Coordinates of N, CA and C in Angstrom, one line a residue:
X1 N 47.6 -168.9 37.5 CA 46.2 -168.7 37.1 C 46.1 -168.6 35.6
X2 N 45.1 -169.3 35.0 CA 44.9 -169.3 33.5 C 44.3 -167.9 33.1
X3 N 44.6 -167.6 31.8 CA 44.0 -166.4 31.3 C 42.5 -166.5 31.2
X4 N 41.8 -165.4 31.4 CA 40.4 -165.3 31.1 C 40.3 -164.8 29.7
X5 N 39.1 -165.1 29.0 CA 39.0 -164.7 27.6 C 37.5 -164.6 27.3
X6 N 37.2 -163.9 26.2 CA 35.9 -163.9 25.6 C 36.1 -163.7 24.1
X7 N 35.0 -164.0 23.4 CA 35.0 -163.9 21.9 C 34.1 -162.7 21.5
X8 N 34.5 -162.0 20.4 CA 33.7 -160.9 19.8 C 33.3 -161.5 18.5
X9 N 31.9 -161.5 18.3 CA 31.4 -162.0 17.1 C 30.3 -161.0 16.6
X10 N 29.9 -161.2 15.3 CA 28.8 -160.4 14.7 C 27.9 -161.4 14.0
X11 N 26.9 -161.8 14.7 CA 26.0 -162.8 14.2 C 24.6 -162.2 14.2
X12 N 23.8 -162.7 13.2 CA 22.3 -162.3 13.1 C 21.5 -163.6 13.4
X13 N 20.5 -163.5 14.3 CA 19.6 -164.6 14.6 C 18.7 -164.7 13.4
X14 N 18.9 -165.7 12.5 CA 18.1 -165.8 11.3 C 16.7 -166.0 11.5
X15 N 16.3 -166.7 12.6 CA 14.9 -166.9 12.9 C 14.2 -165.6 13.2
X16 N 14.9 -164.8 14.0 CA 14.3 -163.4 14.3 C 14.2 -162.6 13.0
X17 N 15.2 -162.7 12.1 CA 15.1 -162.0 10.9 C 13.9 -162.5 10.0
X18 N 13.7 -163.8 10.0 CA 12.6 -164.3 9.3 C 11.3 -163.8 9.9
X19 N 11.2 -163.8 11.3 CA 10.0 -163.3 11.9 C 9.8 -161.8 11.6
X20 N 10.8 -161.0 11.6 CA 10.7 -159.6 11.2 C 10.2 -159.4 9.8
X21 N 10.7 -160.3 8.9 CA 10.3 -160.2 7.5 C 8.8 -160.6 7.4
X22 N 8.4 -161.6 8.1 CA 7.0 -162.0 8.0 C 6.0 -160.9 8.6
X23 N 6.5 -160.3 9.7 CA 5.7 -159.2 10.3 C 5.6 -158.0 9.3
X24 N 6.7 -157.7 8.7 CA 6.7 -156.6 7.7 C 5.8 -156.9 6.5
X25 N 5.8 -158.2 6.1 CA 5.0 -158.6 4.9 C 3.5 -158.5 5.3
X26 N 3.1 -158.9 6.5 CA 1.7 -158.8 7.0 C 1.3 -157.3 7.0
X27 N 2.2 -156.5 7.6 CA 1.8 -155.0 7.7 C 1.6 -154.4 6.4
X28 N 2.5 -154.8 5.4 CA 2.4 -154.2 4.0 C 1.1 -154.6 3.4
X29 N 0.7 -155.9 3.6 CA -0.5 -156.4 3.0 C -1.7 -155.7 3.6
X30 N -1.7 -155.3 4.8 CA -2.9 -154.8 5.5 C -3.0 -153.3 5.5
X31 N -1.9 -152.5 5.3 CA -1.9 -151.1 5.4 C -2.6 -150.5 4.1
X32 N -3.5 -149.5 4.3 CA -4.2 -149.0 3.2 C -3.4 -148.2 2.2
X33 N -2.3 -147.6 2.7 CA -1.4 -146.8 1.7 C -0.6 -147.8 0.8
X34 N -0.5 -149.1 1.1 CA 0.2 -150.0 0.3 C -0.8 -150.9 -0.5
X35 N -2.1 -150.7 -0.3 CA -3.1 -151.5 -1.1 C -3.0 -151.3 -2.6
X36 N -2.9 -152.3 -3.4 CA -3.0 -152.2 -4.8 C -1.7 -151.6 -5.4
X37 N -0.6 -151.5 -4.7 CA 0.6 -150.9 -5.2 C 1.6 -151.9 -5.6
X38 N 1.4 -153.2 -5.4 CA 2.4 -154.2 -5.7 C 3.6 -154.2 -4.8
X39 N 3.5 -153.6 -3.6 CA 4.6 -153.6 -2.7 C 4.8 -154.9 -2.0
X40 N 6.0 -155.3 -1.9 CA 6.3 -156.6 -1.2 C 7.7 -156.6 -0.7
X41 N 7.9 -157.5 0.3 CA 9.2 -157.8 0.8 C 9.3 -159.3 1.0
X42 N 10.4 -159.9 0.5 CA 10.6 -161.3 0.5 C 12.1 -161.7 0.4
X43 N 12.3 -163.0 0.8 CA 13.7 -163.5 0.7 C 13.9 -163.8 -0.8
X44 N 15.1 -163.6 -1.2 CA 15.6 -163.9 -2.6 C 17.0 -164.5 -2.4
X45 N 17.0 -165.8 -2.1 CA 18.2 -166.5 -1.8 C 18.7 -166.0 -0.5
X46 N 19.9 -165.5 -0.4 CA 20.5 -165.0 0.9 C 20.1 -163.5 1.1
X47 N 19.6 -162.9 0.1 CA 19.3 -161.4 0.3 C 17.8 -161.2 0.4
X48 N 17.4 -160.0 0.7 CA 16.0 -159.6 0.9 C 15.7 -158.7 -0.2
X49 N 14.6 -159.0 -1.0 CA 14.2 -158.2 -2.1 C 12.9 -157.4 -1.8
X50 N 13.0 -156.1 -2.0 CA 11.9 -155.2 -1.7 C 11.4 -154.7 -3.1
X51 N 10.1 -154.8 -3.3 CA 9.5 -154.3 -4.6 C 8.4 -153.3 -4.3
X52 N 8.3 -152.3 -5.2 CA 7.1 -151.4 -5.1 C 7.0 -150.7 -6.5
X53 N 5.9 -150.0 -6.7 CA 5.7 -149.3 -8.0 C 6.4 -148.0 -8.1
X54 N 6.8 -147.4 -7.0 CA 7.5 -146.1 -7.0 C 8.7 -146.2 -6.1
X55 N 9.6 -145.3 -6.3 CA 10.9 -145.3 -5.5 C 10.5 -145.0 -4.0
X56 N 9.6 -144.0 -3.8 CA 9.2 -143.6 -2.4 C 8.6 -144.8 -1.7
X57 N 7.7 -145.5 -2.4 CA 7.1 -146.7 -1.7 C 8.1 -147.8 -1.4
X58 N 9.1 -148.0 -2.3 CA 10.1 -149.0 -2.0 C 10.9 -148.6 -0.7
X59 N 11.1 -147.3 -0.6 CA 11.8 -146.8 0.6 C 10.9 -146.9 1.9
X60 N 9.6 -146.7 1.7 CA 8.7 -146.9 2.8 C 8.6 -148.4 3.2
X61 N 8.6 -149.3 2.3 CA 8.6 -150.7 2.6 C 9.9 -151.1 3.4
X62 N 11.0 -150.5 2.9 CA 12.3 -150.7 3.6 C 12.2 -150.2 5.1
X63 N 11.6 -149.1 5.2 CA 11.4 -148.5 6.6 C 10.6 -149.4 7.5
X64 N 9.5 -149.9 6.9 CA 8.7 -150.8 7.7 C 9.5 -152.1 8.1
X65 N 10.3 -152.6 7.2 CA 11.1 -153.8 7.5 C 12.2 -153.4 8.6
X66 N 12.8 -152.3 8.5 CA 13.8 -151.9 9.5 C 13.2 -151.7 10.8
X67 N 11.9 -151.2 10.9 CA 11.3 -151.0 12.2 C 11.0 -152.4 12.8
X68 N 10.6 -153.4 12.0 CA 10.4 -154.7 12.5 C 11.7 -155.4 13.0
X69 N 12.8 -155.1 12.3 CA 14.1 -155.7 12.7 C 14.5 -155.1 14.1
X70 N 14.2 -153.8 14.3 CA 14.6 -153.2 15.6 C 13.7 -153.8 16.7
X71 N 12.4 -154.0 16.4 CA 11.6 -154.5 17.5 C 12.0 -156.0 17.8
X72 N 12.6 -156.7 16.9 CA 13.1 -158.0 17.1 C 14.5 -158.1 17.7
X73 N 15.1 -156.9 17.9 CA 16.4 -156.9 18.6 C 17.6 -157.1 17.6
X74 N 17.3 -156.9 16.3 CA 18.4 -157.0 15.3 C 18.9 -155.6 15.0
X75 N 20.2 -155.3 15.1 CA 20.7 -154.0 14.9 C 20.7 -153.7 13.4
X76 N 20.4 -152.4 13.0 CA 20.4 -152.0 11.6 C 21.8 -152.0 11.1
X77 N 22.9 -152.1 11.9 CA 24.2 -152.2 11.4 C 24.4 -153.5 10.7
X78 N 23.6 -154.5 11.0 CA 23.7 -155.8 10.3 C 23.0 -155.8 9.0
X79 N 22.2 -154.8 8.7 CA 21.4 -154.7 7.4 C 22.1 -153.8 6.4
X80 N 22.4 -154.3 5.3 CA 23.1 -153.5 4.2 C 22.1 -153.4 3.1
X81 N 21.6 -152.2 2.8 CA 20.7 -152.0 1.8 C 21.2 -151.1 0.7
X82 N 20.9 -151.5 -0.6 CA 21.3 -150.7 -1.7 C 20.3 -149.6 -2.0
X83 N 20.6 -148.9 -3.0 CA 19.7 -147.8 -3.4 C 18.5 -148.4 -4.3
X84 N 17.4 -147.8 -4.3 CA 16.3 -148.2 -5.2 C 16.7 -148.1 -6.7
X85 N 16.4 -149.2 -7.4 CA 16.7 -149.1 -8.9 C 15.5 -149.6 -9.6
X86 N 15.3 -149.1 -10.8 CA 14.1 -149.4 -11.7 C 14.4 -150.8 -12.3
X87 N 13.3 -151.6 -12.3 CA 13.4 -152.9 -13.0 C 12.1 -153.1 -13.7
X88 N 12.0 -152.7 -15.0 CA 10.8 -152.7 -15.7 C 9.9 -151.6 -15.1
X89 N 8.6 -152.0 -14.7 CA 7.7 -151.0 -14.2 C 7.8 -150.8 -12.7
X90 N 8.7 -151.5 -12.0 CA 8.7 -151.5 -10.6 C 10.1 -151.0 -10.1
X91 N 10.2 -150.6 -8.9 CA 11.4 -150.3 -8.2 C 11.8 -151.4 -7.2
X92 N 13.1 -151.7 -7.1 CA 13.5 -152.7 -6.2 C 14.7 -152.2 -5.4
X93 N 14.7 -152.8 -4.2 CA 15.9 -152.6 -3.3 C 16.3 -153.9 -2.8
X94 N 17.6 -154.2 -3.0 CA 18.2 -155.5 -2.5 C 19.0 -155.2 -1.2
X95 N 18.6 -156.0 -0.2 CA 19.3 -155.8 1.1 C 19.9 -157.2 1.5
X96 N 21.0 -157.1 2.3 CA 21.6 -158.3 2.8 C 21.8 -158.2 4.3
X97 N 21.8 -159.3 5.0 CA 22.2 -159.3 6.4 C 23.6 -159.7 6.5
X98 N 24.4 -158.9 7.2 CA 25.9 -159.2 7.3 C 26.1 -160.1 8.5
X99 N 26.8 -161.2 8.3 CA 27.1 -162.1 9.3 C 28.6 -162.2 9.4
X100 N 29.2 -162.2 10.6 CA 30.6 -162.3 10.8 C 31.3 -161.0 10.7
X101 N 32.5 -160.9 11.2 CA 33.3 -159.7 11.2 C 34.3 -159.8 10.0
X102 N 34.3 -158.8 9.1 CA 35.2 -158.8 8.0 C 36.7 -158.6 8.5
X103 N 37.6 -159.0 7.8 CA 39.0 -158.9 8.2 C 39.4 -157.5 8.5
X104 N 38.9 -156.6 7.6 CA 39.2 -155.1 7.8 C 38.6 -154.6 9.1
X105 N 37.4 -155.0 9.5 CA 36.8 -154.6 10.7 C 37.5 -155.2 11.9
X106 N 37.9 -156.5 11.7 CA 38.6 -157.2 12.8 C 39.9 -156.5 13.1
X107 N 40.6 -156.1 12.1 CA 41.9 -155.4 12.3 C 41.7 -154.0 13.0
X108 N 40.6 -153.3 12.6 CA 40.2 -152.1 13.2 C 39.9 -152.3 14.7
X109 N 39.1 -153.3 15.1 CA 38.8 -153.6 16.5 C 40.1 -154.0 17.3
X110 N 40.9 -154.8 16.6 CA 42.1 -155.2 17.3 C 43.0 -154.0 17.6
X111 N 43.1 -153.1 16.7 CA 43.9 -151.9 16.8 C 43.3 -151.0 18.0
X112 N 42.0 -150.9 18.1 CA 41.4 -150.1 19.2 C 41.8 -150.8 20.5
X113 N 41.7 -152.1 20.6 CA 42.0 -152.8 21.8 C 43.5 -152.6 22.2
X114 N 44.4 -152.7 21.2 CA 45.8 -152.5 21.4 C 46.2 -151.1 21.8
X115 N 45.5 -150.1 21.2 CA 45.9 -148.7 21.4 C 45.3 -148.1 22.7
X116 N 43.9 -148.4 22.9 CA 43.2 -147.7 23.9 C 42.9 -148.6 25.1
X117 N 42.9 -149.9 24.9 CA 42.5 -150.9 26.0 C 43.6 -151.1 27.0
X118 N 43.3 -151.9 28.0 CA 44.3 -152.2 29.0 C 45.5 -152.9 28.4
X119 N 46.7 -152.7 28.9 CA 47.9 -153.3 28.4 C 47.9 -154.8 28.4
X120 N 47.3 -155.4 29.4 CA 47.3 -156.9 29.6 C 46.4 -157.6 28.6
X121 N 45.5 -156.8 28.0 CA 44.5 -157.4 27.1 C 45.2 -157.7 25.7
X122 N 45.1 -158.9 25.2 CA 45.6 -159.3 23.9 C 44.5 -159.8 23.0
X123 N 44.4 -159.4 21.8 CA 43.4 -159.8 20.9 C 44.0 -160.6 19.7
X124 N 43.2 -161.5 19.2 CA 43.7 -162.5 18.2 C 42.5 -162.7 17.2
X125 N 42.8 -162.6 15.9 CA 41.7 -162.8 14.9 C 41.7 -164.2 14.6
X126 N 40.4 -164.8 14.7 CA 40.2 -166.2 14.4 C 39.1 -166.3 13.4
X127 N 39.4 -166.3 12.1 CA 38.4 -166.3 11.1 C 37.5 -165.1 11.1
X128 N 36.2 -165.3 11.3 CA 35.3 -164.1 11.3 C 34.9 -163.7 12.8
X129 N 35.8 -164.0 13.7 CA 35.6 -163.5 15.1 C 36.9 -163.2 15.7
X130 N 36.9 -162.5 16.9 CA 38.1 -162.1 17.6 C 38.1 -162.8 19.0
X131 N 39.2 -163.2 19.5 CA 39.3 -163.7 20.9 C 40.2 -162.7 21.6
X132 N 39.7 -162.2 22.8 CA 40.4 -161.3 23.6 C 40.8 -162.0 24.9
X133 N 42.1 -162.0 25.3 CA 42.6 -162.7 26.5 C 43.3 -161.7 27.4
X134 N 43.2 -162.0 28.7 CA 43.8 -161.2 29.7 C 43.9 -162.0 31.0
X135 N 44.8 -161.6 31.9 CA 44.9 -162.3 33.2 C 43.8 -161.8 34.1
X136 N 43.4 -160.5 33.9 CA 42.4 -159.9 34.7 C 41.0 -159.8 34.1
X137 N 40.0 -160.3 34.7 CA 38.6 -160.2 34.2 C 38.1 -158.7 34.1
X138 N 38.6 -157.9 35.0 CA 38.3 -156.5 35.0 C 38.8 -155.8 33.7
X139 N 40.0 -156.2 33.3 CA 40.5 -155.7 32.0 C 39.6 -156.1 30.8
X140 N 39.1 -157.3 30.9 CA 38.2 -157.8 29.8 C 36.9 -157.0 29.8
X141 N 36.4 -156.7 31.0 CA 35.2 -155.9 31.0 C 35.5 -154.5 30.6
X142 N 36.7 -154.0 30.8 CA 37.0 -152.7 30.3 C 37.1 -152.6 28.8
X143 N 37.6 -153.7 28.2 CA 37.6 -153.8 26.7 C 36.2 -153.8 26.2
X144 N 35.3 -154.6 26.8 CA 33.9 -154.6 26.3 C 33.3 -153.2 26.4
X145 N 33.5 -152.5 27.5 CA 33.0 -151.1 27.7 C 33.6 -150.2 26.6
X146 N 34.9 -150.4 26.3 CA 35.6 -149.6 25.3 C 35.0 -149.8 24.0
X147 N 34.7 -151.0 23.6 CA 34.2 -151.3 22.3 C 32.7 -150.9 22.2
X148 N 32.0 -151.0 23.2 CA 30.6 -150.5 23.2 C 30.5 -149.0 23.0
X149 N 31.5 -148.3 23.5 CA 31.6 -146.8 23.4 C 32.1 -146.4 22.1
X150 N 32.9 -147.2 21.4 CA 33.4 -146.8 20.1 C 32.4 -146.9 19.0
X151 N 32.6 -146.0 18.0 CA 31.6 -146.0 16.9 C 32.1 -146.9 15.7
X152 N 31.7 -148.1 15.8 CA 32.0 -149.1 14.7 C 30.8 -149.3 13.8
X153 N 31.1 -149.6 12.5 CA 29.9 -149.9 11.6 C 29.6 -151.4 11.5
X154 N 29.8 -152.1 12.7 CA 29.4 -153.5 12.7 C 28.8 -153.8 14.1
X155 N 27.7 -154.6 14.1 CA 27.1 -155.0 15.4 C 27.9 -156.1 16.0
X156 N 28.3 -155.8 17.3 CA 29.1 -156.8 18.0 C 28.3 -157.5 19.1
X157 N 28.6 -158.8 19.3 CA 28.2 -159.5 20.5 C 29.4 -160.1 21.2
X158 N 29.3 -160.3 22.5 CA 30.4 -160.7 23.3 C 30.0 -162.1 23.9
X159 N 30.7 -163.2 23.6 CA 30.2 -164.5 24.0 C 31.4 -165.2 24.6
X160 N 31.1 -166.4 25.3 CA 32.1 -167.3 25.8 C 33.0 -166.6 26.8
X161 N 32.4 -165.8 27.7 CA 33.2 -165.1 28.7 C 33.7 -166.1 29.8
X162 N 35.0 -166.4 29.8 CA 35.4 -167.4 30.8 C 36.6 -166.8 31.6

């Protein structure tokens, strides 16, 4: 019998992220506490640029954007935000969406599978994703349960379960 396998990836649905950004932009334009403050959230190349006239407002805009991401099903583990910094008369926060599993995190996940997972499960790093193989599908499901229960700083999805 052939080995069963699945892939572990960390991907962000960019269309959903775009929708969340548009929803956040609309809310910021309409809320009375943001009126006339120059607060905005927009794409700046691959990153998201948040602008406001005070540091607290910039953090509030980030909070609105984060709530829209959660409603759209995007984990906040995928969002990497910097600290507010002054740029002229306004404060800015630059955020990026993390796509893919870094080699450092891939090694950490692989070590968790090797140390705590079923002995028949083997993991293999393939670029920015991991493939886990085993003869038993139950062992693969045990690996998924193990990884969901472990505290990792990356959002994981499990695809191609065969």
